[in-house]
Short mmCIF file of C-alpha atoms and ligand atoms in Angstrom, two decimals:
data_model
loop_
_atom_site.label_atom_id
_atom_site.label_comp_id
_atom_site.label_asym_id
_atom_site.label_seq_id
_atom_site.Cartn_x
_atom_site.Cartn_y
_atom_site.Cartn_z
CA UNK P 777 0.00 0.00 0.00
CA UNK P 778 1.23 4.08 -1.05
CA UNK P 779 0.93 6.50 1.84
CA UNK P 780 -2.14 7.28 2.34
CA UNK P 781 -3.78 10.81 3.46
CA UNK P 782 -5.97 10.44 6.62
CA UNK P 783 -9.56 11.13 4.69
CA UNK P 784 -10.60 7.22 5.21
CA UNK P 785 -8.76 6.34 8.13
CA UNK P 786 -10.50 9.35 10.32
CA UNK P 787 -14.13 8.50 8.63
CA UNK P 788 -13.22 4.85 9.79
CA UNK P 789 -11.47 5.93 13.46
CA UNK P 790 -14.68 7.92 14.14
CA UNK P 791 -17.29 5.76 13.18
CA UNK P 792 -15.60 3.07 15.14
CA UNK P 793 -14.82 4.97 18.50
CA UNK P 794 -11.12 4.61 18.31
CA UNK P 795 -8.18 7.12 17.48
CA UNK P 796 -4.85 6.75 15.67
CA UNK P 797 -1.55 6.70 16.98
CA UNK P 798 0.10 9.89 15.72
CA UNK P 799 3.97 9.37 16.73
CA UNK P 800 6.95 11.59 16.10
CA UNK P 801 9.93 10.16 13.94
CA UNK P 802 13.58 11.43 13.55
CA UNK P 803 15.30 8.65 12.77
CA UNK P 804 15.73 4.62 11.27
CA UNK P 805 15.50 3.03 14.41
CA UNK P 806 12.42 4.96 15.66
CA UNK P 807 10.37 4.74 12.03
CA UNK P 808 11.23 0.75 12.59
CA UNK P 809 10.11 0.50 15.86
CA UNK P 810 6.67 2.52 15.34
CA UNK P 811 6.02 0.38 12.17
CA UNK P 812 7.18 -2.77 13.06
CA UNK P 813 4.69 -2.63 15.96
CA UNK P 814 1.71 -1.42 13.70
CA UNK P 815 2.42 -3.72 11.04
CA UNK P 816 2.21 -6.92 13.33
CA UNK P 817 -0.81 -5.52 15.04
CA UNK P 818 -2.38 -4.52 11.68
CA UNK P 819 -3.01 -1.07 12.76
CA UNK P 820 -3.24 2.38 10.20
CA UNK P 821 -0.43 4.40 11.67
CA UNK P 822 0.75 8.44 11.30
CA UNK P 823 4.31 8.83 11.19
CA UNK P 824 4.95 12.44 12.04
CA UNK P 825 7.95 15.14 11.27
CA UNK P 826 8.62 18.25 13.20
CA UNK P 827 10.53 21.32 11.38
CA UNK P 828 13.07 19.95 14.38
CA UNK P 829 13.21 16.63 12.74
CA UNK P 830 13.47 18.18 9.27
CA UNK P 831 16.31 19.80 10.46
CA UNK P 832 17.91 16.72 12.32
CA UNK P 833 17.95 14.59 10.00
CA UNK P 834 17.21 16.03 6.30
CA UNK P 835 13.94 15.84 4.71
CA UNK P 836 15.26 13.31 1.59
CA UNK P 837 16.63 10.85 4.37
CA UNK P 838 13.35 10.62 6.10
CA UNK P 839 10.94 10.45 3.38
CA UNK P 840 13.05 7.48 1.89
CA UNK P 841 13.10 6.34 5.55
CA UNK P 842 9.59 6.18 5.38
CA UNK P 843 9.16 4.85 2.14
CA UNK P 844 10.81 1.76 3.09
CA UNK P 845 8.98 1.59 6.08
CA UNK P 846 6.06 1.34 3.81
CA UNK P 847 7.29 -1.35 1.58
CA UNK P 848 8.34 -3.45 4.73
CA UNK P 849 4.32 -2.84 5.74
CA UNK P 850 2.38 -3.58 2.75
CA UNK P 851 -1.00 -4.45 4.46
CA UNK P 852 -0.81 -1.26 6.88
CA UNK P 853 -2.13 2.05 5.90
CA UNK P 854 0.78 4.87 6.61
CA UNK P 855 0.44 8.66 6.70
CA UNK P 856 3.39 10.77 6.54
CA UNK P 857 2.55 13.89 8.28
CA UNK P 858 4.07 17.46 8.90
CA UNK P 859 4.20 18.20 12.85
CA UNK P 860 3.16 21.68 14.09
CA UNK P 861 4.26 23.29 10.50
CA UNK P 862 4.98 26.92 11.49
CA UNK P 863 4.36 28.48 7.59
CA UNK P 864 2.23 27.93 4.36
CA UNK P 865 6.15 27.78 3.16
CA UNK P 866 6.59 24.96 5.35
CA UNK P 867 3.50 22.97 4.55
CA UNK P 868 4.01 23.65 0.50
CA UNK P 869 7.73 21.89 1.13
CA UNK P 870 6.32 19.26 2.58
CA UNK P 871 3.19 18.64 0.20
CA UNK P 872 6.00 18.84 -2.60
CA UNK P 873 8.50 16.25 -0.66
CA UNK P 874 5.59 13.82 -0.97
CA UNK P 875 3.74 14.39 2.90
CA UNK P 876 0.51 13.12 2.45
CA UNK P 877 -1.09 15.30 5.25
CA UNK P 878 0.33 18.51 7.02
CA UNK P 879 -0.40 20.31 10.36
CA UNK P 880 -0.55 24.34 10.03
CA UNK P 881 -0.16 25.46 13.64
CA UNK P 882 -1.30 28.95 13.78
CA UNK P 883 -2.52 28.61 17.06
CA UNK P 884 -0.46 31.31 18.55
CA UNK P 885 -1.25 33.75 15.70
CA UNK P 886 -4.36 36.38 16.30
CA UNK P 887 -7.40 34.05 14.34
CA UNK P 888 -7.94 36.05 11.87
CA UNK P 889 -4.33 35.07 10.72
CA UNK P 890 -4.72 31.56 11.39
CA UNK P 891 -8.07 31.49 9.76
CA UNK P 892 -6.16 33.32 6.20
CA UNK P 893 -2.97 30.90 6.39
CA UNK P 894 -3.95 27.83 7.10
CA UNK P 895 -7.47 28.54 4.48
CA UNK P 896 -4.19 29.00 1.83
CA UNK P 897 -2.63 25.57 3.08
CA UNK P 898 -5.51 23.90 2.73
CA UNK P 899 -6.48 25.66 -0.85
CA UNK P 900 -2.97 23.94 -1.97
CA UNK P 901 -2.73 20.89 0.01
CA UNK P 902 -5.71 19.57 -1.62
CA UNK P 903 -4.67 20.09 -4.82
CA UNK P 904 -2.57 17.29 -4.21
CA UNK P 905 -4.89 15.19 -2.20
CA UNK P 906 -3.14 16.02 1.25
CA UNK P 907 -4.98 16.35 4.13
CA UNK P 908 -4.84 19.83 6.43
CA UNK P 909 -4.74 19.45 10.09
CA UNK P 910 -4.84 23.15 12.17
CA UNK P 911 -4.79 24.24 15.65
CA UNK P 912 -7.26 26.37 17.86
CA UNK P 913 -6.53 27.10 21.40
CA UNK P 914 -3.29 27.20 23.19
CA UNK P 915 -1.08 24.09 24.44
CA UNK P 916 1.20 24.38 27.16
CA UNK P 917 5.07 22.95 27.11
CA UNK P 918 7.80 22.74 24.77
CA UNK P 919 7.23 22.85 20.92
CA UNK P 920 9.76 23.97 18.14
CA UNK P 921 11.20 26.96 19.72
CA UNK P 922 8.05 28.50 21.52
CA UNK P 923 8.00 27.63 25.51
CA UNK P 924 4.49 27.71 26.77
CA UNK P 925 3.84 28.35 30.52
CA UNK P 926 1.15 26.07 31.57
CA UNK P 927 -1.15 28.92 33.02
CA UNK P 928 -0.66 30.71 30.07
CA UNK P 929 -2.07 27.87 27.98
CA UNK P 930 -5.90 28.56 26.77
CA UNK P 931 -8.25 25.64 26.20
CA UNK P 932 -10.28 25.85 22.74
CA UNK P 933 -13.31 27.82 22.69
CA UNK P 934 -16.10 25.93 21.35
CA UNK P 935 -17.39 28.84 20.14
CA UNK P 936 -14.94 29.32 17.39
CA UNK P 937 -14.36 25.99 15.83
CA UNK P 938 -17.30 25.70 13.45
CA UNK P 939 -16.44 29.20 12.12
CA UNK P 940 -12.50 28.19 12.11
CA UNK P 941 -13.22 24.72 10.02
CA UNK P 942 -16.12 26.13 7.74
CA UNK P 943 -13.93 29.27 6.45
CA UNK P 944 -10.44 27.14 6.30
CA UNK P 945 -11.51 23.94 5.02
CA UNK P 946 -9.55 22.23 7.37
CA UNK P 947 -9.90 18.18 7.50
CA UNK P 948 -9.27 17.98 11.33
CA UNK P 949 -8.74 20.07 14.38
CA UNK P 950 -6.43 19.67 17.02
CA UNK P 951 -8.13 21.39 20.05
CA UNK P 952 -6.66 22.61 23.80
CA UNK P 953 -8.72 20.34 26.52
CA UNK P 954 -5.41 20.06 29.39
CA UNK P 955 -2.99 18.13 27.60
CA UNK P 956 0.78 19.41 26.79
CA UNK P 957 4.28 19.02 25.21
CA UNK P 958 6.64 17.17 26.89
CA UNK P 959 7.08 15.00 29.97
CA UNK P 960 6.47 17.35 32.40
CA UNK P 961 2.43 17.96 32.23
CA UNK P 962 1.17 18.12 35.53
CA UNK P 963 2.84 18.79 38.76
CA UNK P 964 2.83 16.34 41.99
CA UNK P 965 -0.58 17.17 43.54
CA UNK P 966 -2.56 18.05 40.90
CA UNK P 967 -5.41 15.89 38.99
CA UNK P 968 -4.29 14.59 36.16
CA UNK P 969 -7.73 15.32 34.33
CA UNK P 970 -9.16 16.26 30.65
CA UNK P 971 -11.35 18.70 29.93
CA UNK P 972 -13.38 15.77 28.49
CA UNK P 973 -16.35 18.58 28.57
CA UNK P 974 -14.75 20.95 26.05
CA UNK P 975 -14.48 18.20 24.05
CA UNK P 976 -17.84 17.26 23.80
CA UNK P 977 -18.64 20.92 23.37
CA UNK P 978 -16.95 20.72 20.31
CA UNK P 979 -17.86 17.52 19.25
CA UNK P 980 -21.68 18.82 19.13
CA UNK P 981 -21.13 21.58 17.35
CA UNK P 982 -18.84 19.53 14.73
CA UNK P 983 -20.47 16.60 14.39
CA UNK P 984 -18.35 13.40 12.37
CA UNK P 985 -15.44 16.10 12.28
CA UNK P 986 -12.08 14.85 13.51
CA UNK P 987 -10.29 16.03 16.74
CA UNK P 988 -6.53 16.14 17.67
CA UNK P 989 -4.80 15.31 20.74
CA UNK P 990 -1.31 16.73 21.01
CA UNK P 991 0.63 16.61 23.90
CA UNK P 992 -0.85 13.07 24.54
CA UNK P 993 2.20 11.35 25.92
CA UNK P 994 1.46 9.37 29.18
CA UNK P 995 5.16 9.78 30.29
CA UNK P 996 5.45 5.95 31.74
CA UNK P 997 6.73 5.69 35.41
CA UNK P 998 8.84 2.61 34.44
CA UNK P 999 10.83 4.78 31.89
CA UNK P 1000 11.39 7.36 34.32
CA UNK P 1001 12.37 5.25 37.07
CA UNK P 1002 14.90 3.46 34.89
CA UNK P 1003 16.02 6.87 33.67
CA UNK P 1004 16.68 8.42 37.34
CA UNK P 1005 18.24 5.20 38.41
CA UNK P 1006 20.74 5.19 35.55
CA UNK P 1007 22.08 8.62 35.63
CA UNK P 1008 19.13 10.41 34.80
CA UNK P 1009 17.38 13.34 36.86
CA UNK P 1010 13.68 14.01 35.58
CA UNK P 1011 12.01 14.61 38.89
CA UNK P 1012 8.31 14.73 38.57
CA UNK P 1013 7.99 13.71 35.00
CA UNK P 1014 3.94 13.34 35.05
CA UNK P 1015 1.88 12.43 31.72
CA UNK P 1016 -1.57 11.82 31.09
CA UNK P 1017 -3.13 9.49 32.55
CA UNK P 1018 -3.82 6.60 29.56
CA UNK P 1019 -7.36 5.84 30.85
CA UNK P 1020 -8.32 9.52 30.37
CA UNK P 1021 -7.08 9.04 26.30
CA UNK P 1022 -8.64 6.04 26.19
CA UNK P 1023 -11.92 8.19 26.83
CA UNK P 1024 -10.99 10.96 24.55
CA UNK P 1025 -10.48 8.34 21.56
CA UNK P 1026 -14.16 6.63 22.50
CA UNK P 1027 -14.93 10.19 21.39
CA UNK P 1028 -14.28 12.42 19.14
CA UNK P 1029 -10.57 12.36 19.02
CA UNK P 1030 -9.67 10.43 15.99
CA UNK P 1031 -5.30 11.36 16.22
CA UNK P 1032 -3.61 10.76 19.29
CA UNK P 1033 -0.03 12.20 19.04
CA UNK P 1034 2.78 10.65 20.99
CA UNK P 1035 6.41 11.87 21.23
CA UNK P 1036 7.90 12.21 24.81
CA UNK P 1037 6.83 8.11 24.76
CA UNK P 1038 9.41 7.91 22.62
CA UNK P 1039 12.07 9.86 23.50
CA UNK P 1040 12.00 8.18 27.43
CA UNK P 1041 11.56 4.66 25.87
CA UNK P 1042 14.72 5.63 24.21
CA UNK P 1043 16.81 7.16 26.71
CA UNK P 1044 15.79 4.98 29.45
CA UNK P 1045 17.03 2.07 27.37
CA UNK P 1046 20.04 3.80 26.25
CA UNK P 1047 21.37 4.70 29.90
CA UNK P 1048 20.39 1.56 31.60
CA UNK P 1049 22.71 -0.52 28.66
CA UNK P 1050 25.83 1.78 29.28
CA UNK P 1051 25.32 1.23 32.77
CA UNK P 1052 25.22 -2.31 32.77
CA UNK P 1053 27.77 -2.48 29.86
CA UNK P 1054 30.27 0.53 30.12
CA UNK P 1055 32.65 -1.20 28.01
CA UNK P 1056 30.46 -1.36 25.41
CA UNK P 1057 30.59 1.17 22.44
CA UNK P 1058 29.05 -0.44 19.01
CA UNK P 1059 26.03 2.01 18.45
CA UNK P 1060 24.16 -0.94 16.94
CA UNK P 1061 24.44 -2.84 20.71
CA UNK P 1062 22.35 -0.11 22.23
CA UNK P 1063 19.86 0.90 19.72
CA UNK P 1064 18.88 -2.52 18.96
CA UNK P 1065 17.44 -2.69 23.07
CA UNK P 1066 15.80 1.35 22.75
CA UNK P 1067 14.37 0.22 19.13
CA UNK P 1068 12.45 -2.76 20.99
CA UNK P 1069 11.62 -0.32 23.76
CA UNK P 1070 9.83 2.07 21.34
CA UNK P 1071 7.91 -1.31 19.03
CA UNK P 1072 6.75 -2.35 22.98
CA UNK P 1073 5.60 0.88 23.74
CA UNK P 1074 4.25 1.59 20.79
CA UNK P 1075 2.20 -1.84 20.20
CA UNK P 1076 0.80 -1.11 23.87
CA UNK P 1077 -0.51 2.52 22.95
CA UNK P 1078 -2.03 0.98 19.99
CA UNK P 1079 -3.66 -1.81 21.75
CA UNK P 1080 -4.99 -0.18 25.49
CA UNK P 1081 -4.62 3.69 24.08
CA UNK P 1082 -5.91 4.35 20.83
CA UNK P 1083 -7.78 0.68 20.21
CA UNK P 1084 -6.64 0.95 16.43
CA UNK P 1085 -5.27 -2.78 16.34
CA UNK P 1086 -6.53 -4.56 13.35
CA UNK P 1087 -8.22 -1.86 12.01
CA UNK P 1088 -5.92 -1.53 8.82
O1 G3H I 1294 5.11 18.89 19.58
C1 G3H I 1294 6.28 18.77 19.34
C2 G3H I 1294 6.87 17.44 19.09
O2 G3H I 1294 7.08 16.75 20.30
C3 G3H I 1294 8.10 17.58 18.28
O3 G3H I 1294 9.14 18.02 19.05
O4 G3H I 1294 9.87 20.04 17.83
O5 G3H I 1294 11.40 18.89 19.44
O6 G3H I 1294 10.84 17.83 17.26
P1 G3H I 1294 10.40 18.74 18.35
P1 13P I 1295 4.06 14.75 23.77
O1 13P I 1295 5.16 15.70 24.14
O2 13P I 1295 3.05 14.64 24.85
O3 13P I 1295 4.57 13.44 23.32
O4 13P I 1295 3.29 15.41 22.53
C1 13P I 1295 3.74 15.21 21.21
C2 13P I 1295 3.03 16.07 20.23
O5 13P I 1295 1.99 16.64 20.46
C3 13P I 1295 3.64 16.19 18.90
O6 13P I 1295 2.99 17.13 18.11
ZN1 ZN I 1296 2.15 18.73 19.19
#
């Protein structure tokens, strides 16, 4: 199977009450992973690139990256996607690299702005058949440059998203209901809870229309834990709570987007290997371990997080 756009898979994702797994690549090892864990579980996946991946690792490498991902998968759909794109510019690379779906995040632009740009990446987007994912309301966190402080963070106002999706022609929305970048979402104390209200605010005034998650990681203890005992100091590293995302997907989240899941499955692997092996220094030694970290987490999220599994 080509990459696909995420048209049918959303249609399919809402209809059924579950959500895809949206997750951030950079590299061979973590494109394997992701994919190797979909393809055994037959489940549609997203593979998604940041402008910080771009950078990283060079747009040709990971578009081929992909491409072979896709002819080691033949029975899974695959959408390669453009994370948080900051610029029509941006998203018209992308759509020319061979993307078949882009994020424009305008969602720290005034909305008049992000209703003109992202209306213009969606009027050439879908020239090509690529789908146009935007951004209403305000995460908190880390993205691409721009740090968020949590309290500054705005959730989505209902009230704006059928205007915002009838003028832009968007084909899904990623909405702010208390989720955020990076592995540091909630502090100790605090309930880890979704605005699963908002949501459903917007879900009744969109009806069939998809939602986005970002910010969705669940930050797993047993990563952390591994990752403080082996050198590591992330103190407090809190995520979501999976059973809360479990909800959201029953709804009207269709795109669940995971990235932090990654990066501890990773790291935690990584440091715990050169701690029990400090001799050792063939690359291939310790990425084999962190690339079975990330298929493990991966094929969990797809199974108890998103319910996608043989849905392809
Ligand atoms: O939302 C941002 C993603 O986690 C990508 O992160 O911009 O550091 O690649 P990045
Ligand atoms: P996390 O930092 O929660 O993994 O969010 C990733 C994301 O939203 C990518 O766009
Ligand atoms: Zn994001």
């Amino acid at each position: 199977m080509a990459l696909v756009n995420t048209k049918e898979m959303f249609k399919k994702a809402y209809e059924g009450g579950y959500a895809i797994g949206a997750f951030n690549v950079n590299n061979m090892e973590i494109i394997q992973g992701i994919t190797e864990a979909a393809g055994e579980l037959k489940a549609p996946v997203i593979l998604q690139v940041s402008k910080g991946a771009r950078a990283y690792a060079n747009p040709t490498y990971l578009v081929k990256l992909v491409e072979a991902a896709v002819a080691e998968n033949p029975d899974i759909p695959i959408v390669l996607h453009l994370d948080h794109g900051p610029s029509f510019e941006m998203c018209k690379a992308c759509v020319d690299d061979g993307f078949t779906s882009v994020m424009f995040d305008g969602s720290s632009k005034p909305y008049e702005e992000n209703v003109a740009e992202a209306s213009k990446v969606v009027e050439y987007a879908h020239k090509y058949n690529v789908t146009v994912e935007a951004e209403l309301g305000t995460l908190g966190g880390v993205e691409d440059e721009v740090s968020v402080e949590a309290d500054k963070a705005m959730y989505t106002d209902p009230d704006q998203v059928q205007d915002f999706v009838k003028r832009t022609g968007v084909d899904s929305l990623a909405i702010a209901i208390g989720t955020s970048h990076g592995a540091y979402k909630f502090k100790p104390g605090q309930d880890p809870k979704l605005r699963l209200d908002i949501l459903q605010e917007v879900a009744d005034r969109l009806p069939g229309f998809p939602i986005v998650l970002h910010g969705a990681s669940s930050v797993p203890q047993e990563f952390v834990k591994i990752i403080n005992e082996n050198g590591g100091n992330m103190p407090n590293a809190i995520g979501i709570p999976e059973s809360e995302l479990r909800k959201a997907a029953k709804m009207a989240v269709c795109k669940i987007n995971v990235d932090s899941d990654i990066r501890l499955a990773m790291t935690a692997n990584i440091r715990k290997y050169f701690h029990d092996h400090p001799d050792h220094f063939d690359p291939r030694q310790y990425l084999a371990p962190a690339r079975q970290a990330v298929k493990e987490m991966v094929a969990h999220k797809i199974v108890d997080v998103m319910g996608c599994n043989g849905k392809a």
